[in-house]
Amino acid sequence: MIFNNRYRFHDLGLLLLRVGLGVMFMVHGFPKLAGGPEAWASLGGVMGSVGLGFAPTFWGFLAALAEFGGGLLLAVGLWFRLACFGLLVTMIMATVMHLSKGDGFGGYAHALESAFVFLGLLLAGPGRYSLDERLFGSRVR
């Protein structure tokens, strides 16, 4: 029974993954979002390491919004792929930031792992128990 390839709980697994990660990213992103322009400028400064040194406050705000707002959208499964894409880019940039600071594997591992999770979720979709499914339906069953 355990080795049968039925995956009856696939959608429940996606729900638990979405809600767990979404809430954690909301909690992690809220202080950054509430930190205001000074915090955003500091956060957005990492964009200079990829040649986008202009408007660090804007980039920092987008990163904070991606973490908090993306976490919320991820948890409820609304505009899911957009949320995953924003979180994926944010985690890639967090990885770049840790690498540019010379942090070892322990410093960038969480961001890199999260990037892989968001890439996988972007490809898998939100599952049956999501607002996207409720509002827009599914093309493939």
Tab-separated table of C-alpha atoms in Angstrom:
chain	number	residue	atom	x	y	z
A	1	MET	CA	0.000	0.000	0.000
A	2	ILE	CA	2.715	2.497	0.922
A	3	PHE	CA	4.592	1.768	-2.319
A	4	ASN	CA	1.594	2.247	-4.606
A	5	ASN	CA	1.946	5.253	-6.857
A	6	ARG	CA	-1.419	6.849	-6.068
A	7	TYR	CA	-0.477	10.024	-4.198
A	8	ARG	CA	-3.976	10.512	-2.808
A	9	PHE	CA	-2.742	13.229	-0.476
A	10	HIS	CA	-0.903	15.288	-3.095
A	11	ASP	CA	-3.193	18.314	-2.712
A	12	LEU	CA	-3.127	18.111	1.072
A	13	GLY	CA	0.675	18.012	0.942
A	14	LEU	CA	0.746	21.105	-1.261
A	15	LEU	CA	-1.650	22.866	1.125
A	16	LEU	CA	0.538	22.125	4.146
A	17	LEU	CA	3.671	23.187	2.296
A	18	ARG	CA	2.037	26.402	1.048
A	19	VAL	CA	0.585	27.422	4.415
A	20	GLY	CA	3.700	26.532	6.411
A	21	LEU	CA	6.110	28.331	4.103
A	22	GLY	CA	3.731	31.209	3.502
A	23	VAL	CA	3.275	31.978	7.189
A	24	MET	CA	7.016	31.705	7.845
A	25	PHE	CA	7.805	34.121	5.016
A	26	MET	CA	5.119	36.535	6.234
A	27	VAL	CA	6.646	36.511	9.725
A	28	HIS	CA	10.124	36.927	8.271
A	29	GLY	CA	9.088	39.648	5.822
A	30	PHE	CA	6.882	41.800	8.066
A	31	PRO	CA	9.740	43.508	9.950
A	32	LYS	CA	11.418	44.296	6.627
A	33	LEU	CA	8.214	45.744	5.193
A	34	ALA	CA	7.487	47.729	8.368
A	35	GLY	CA	11.104	48.927	8.555
A	36	GLY	CA	10.443	51.743	6.128
A	37	PRO	CA	12.678	53.412	3.563
A	38	GLU	CA	15.919	53.094	5.538
A	39	ALA	CA	15.492	49.350	5.923
A	40	TRP	CA	14.396	49.016	2.288
A	41	ALA	CA	17.459	50.902	1.042
A	42	SER	CA	19.736	48.637	3.063
A	43	LEU	CA	17.967	45.523	1.829
A	44	GLY	CA	17.916	46.722	-1.792
A	45	GLY	CA	21.607	47.517	-1.806
A	46	VAL	CA	22.338	43.921	-2.788
A	47	MET	CA	21.063	44.680	-6.287
A	48	GLY	CA	24.298	46.573	-6.912
A	49	SER	CA	26.131	43.251	-6.972
A	50	VAL	CA	24.240	42.296	-10.141
A	51	GLY	CA	24.638	45.670	-11.829
A	52	LEU	CA	21.370	47.245	-10.644
A	53	GLY	CA	22.784	49.742	-8.170
A	54	PHE	CA	20.103	52.363	-8.825
A	55	ALA	CA	16.976	52.779	-6.642
A	56	PRO	CA	17.965	50.529	-3.723
A	57	THR	CA	14.916	51.690	-1.737
A	58	PHE	CA	12.624	50.481	-4.517
A	59	TRP	CA	14.365	47.097	-4.795
A	60	GLY	CA	14.340	46.677	-1.020
A	61	PHE	CA	10.635	47.476	-0.861
A	62	LEU	CA	9.975	44.881	-3.588
A	63	ALA	CA	11.976	42.274	-1.663
A	64	ALA	CA	10.111	43.000	1.589
A	65	LEU	CA	6.794	42.943	-0.252
A	66	ALA	CA	7.726	39.670	-1.969
A	67	GLU	CA	8.461	38.065	1.391
A	68	PHE	CA	5.379	39.313	3.239
A	69	GLY	CA	2.839	39.655	0.427
A	70	GLY	CA	4.219	36.666	-1.454
A	71	GLY	CA	4.013	34.621	1.725
A	72	LEU	CA	0.369	35.597	2.151
A	73	LEU	CA	-0.472	34.786	-1.471
A	74	LEU	CA	1.430	31.513	-1.186
A	75	ALA	CA	-0.476	30.506	1.955
A	76	VAL	CA	-3.908	31.090	0.442
A	77	GLY	CA	-2.919	29.946	-3.044
A	78	LEU	CA	-3.922	33.136	-4.837
A	79	TRP	CA	-1.915	34.323	-7.856
A	80	PHE	CA	0.280	31.457	-6.826
A	81	ARG	CA	2.790	31.384	-9.658
A	82	LEU	CA	3.340	35.147	-9.458
A	83	ALA	CA	3.989	34.800	-5.717
A	84	CYS	CA	6.392	31.898	-6.293
A	85	PHE	CA	8.241	33.849	-8.965
A	86	GLY	CA	8.653	36.881	-6.668
A	87	LEU	CA	9.855	34.691	-3.812
A	88	LEU	CA	12.179	32.768	-6.142
A	89	VAL	CA	13.860	35.962	-7.362
A	90	THR	CA	14.095	37.275	-3.803
A	91	MET	CA	15.752	34.059	-2.605
A	92	ILE	CA	18.177	34.089	-5.528
A	93	MET	CA	19.170	37.639	-4.586
A	94	ALA	CA	19.461	36.637	-0.906
A	95	THR	CA	21.821	33.863	-1.989
A	96	VAL	CA	23.844	36.355	-4.054
A	97	MET	CA	23.989	38.724	-1.071
A	98	HIS	CA	25.334	36.017	1.251
A	99	LEU	CA	27.875	34.873	-1.318
A	100	SER	CA	29.068	38.433	-1.996
A	101	LYS	CA	29.575	38.939	1.752
A	102	GLY	CA	31.763	35.842	1.817
A	103	ASP	CA	29.354	33.846	3.956
A	104	GLY	CA	29.959	30.140	3.891
A	105	PHE	CA	27.456	27.449	3.051
A	106	GLY	CA	25.650	27.960	6.372
A	107	GLY	CA	25.053	31.582	5.443
A	108	TYR	CA	23.450	31.040	2.048
A	109	ALA	CA	22.024	27.520	2.342
A	110	HIS	CA	18.555	28.543	3.579
A	111	ALA	CA	18.060	31.080	0.793
A	112	LEU	CA	19.269	28.635	-1.863
A	113	GLU	CA	17.083	25.822	-0.504
A	114	SER	CA	14.084	28.153	-0.486
A	115	ALA	CA	14.803	29.144	-4.092
A	116	PHE	CA	14.647	25.490	-5.134
A	117	VAL	CA	11.391	25.006	-3.211
A	118	PHE	CA	9.796	28.033	-4.896
A	119	LEU	CA	10.968	26.876	-8.306
A	120	GLY	CA	9.434	23.463	-7.680
A	121	LEU	CA	6.187	24.989	-6.415
A	122	LEU	CA	6.056	27.337	-9.396
A	123	LEU	CA	6.138	24.281	-11.658
A	124	ALA	CA	3.780	22.137	-9.540
A	125	GLY	CA	1.076	24.734	-8.949
A	126	PRO	CA	-0.966	25.418	-5.815
A	127	GLY	CA	-3.072	22.260	-5.754
A	128	ARG	CA	-6.794	21.734	-5.368
A	129	TYR	CA	-7.119	23.479	-1.995
A	130	SER	CA	-6.259	26.986	-3.172
A	131	LEU	CA	-8.007	30.197	-4.080
A	132	ASP	CA	-6.589	29.943	-7.584
A	133	GLU	CA	-8.387	26.620	-8.012
A	134	ARG	CA	-11.586	28.006	-6.505
A	135	LEU	CA	-11.623	31.221	-8.530
A	136	PHE	CA	-10.036	30.217	-11.810
A	137	GLY	CA	-10.380	26.425	-11.963
A	138	SER	CA	-7.804	24.036	-13.275
A	139	ARG	CA	-6.927	23.309	-16.888
A	140	VAL	CA	-5.491	19.896	-16.064
A	141	ARG	CA	-6.871	17.302	-13.653
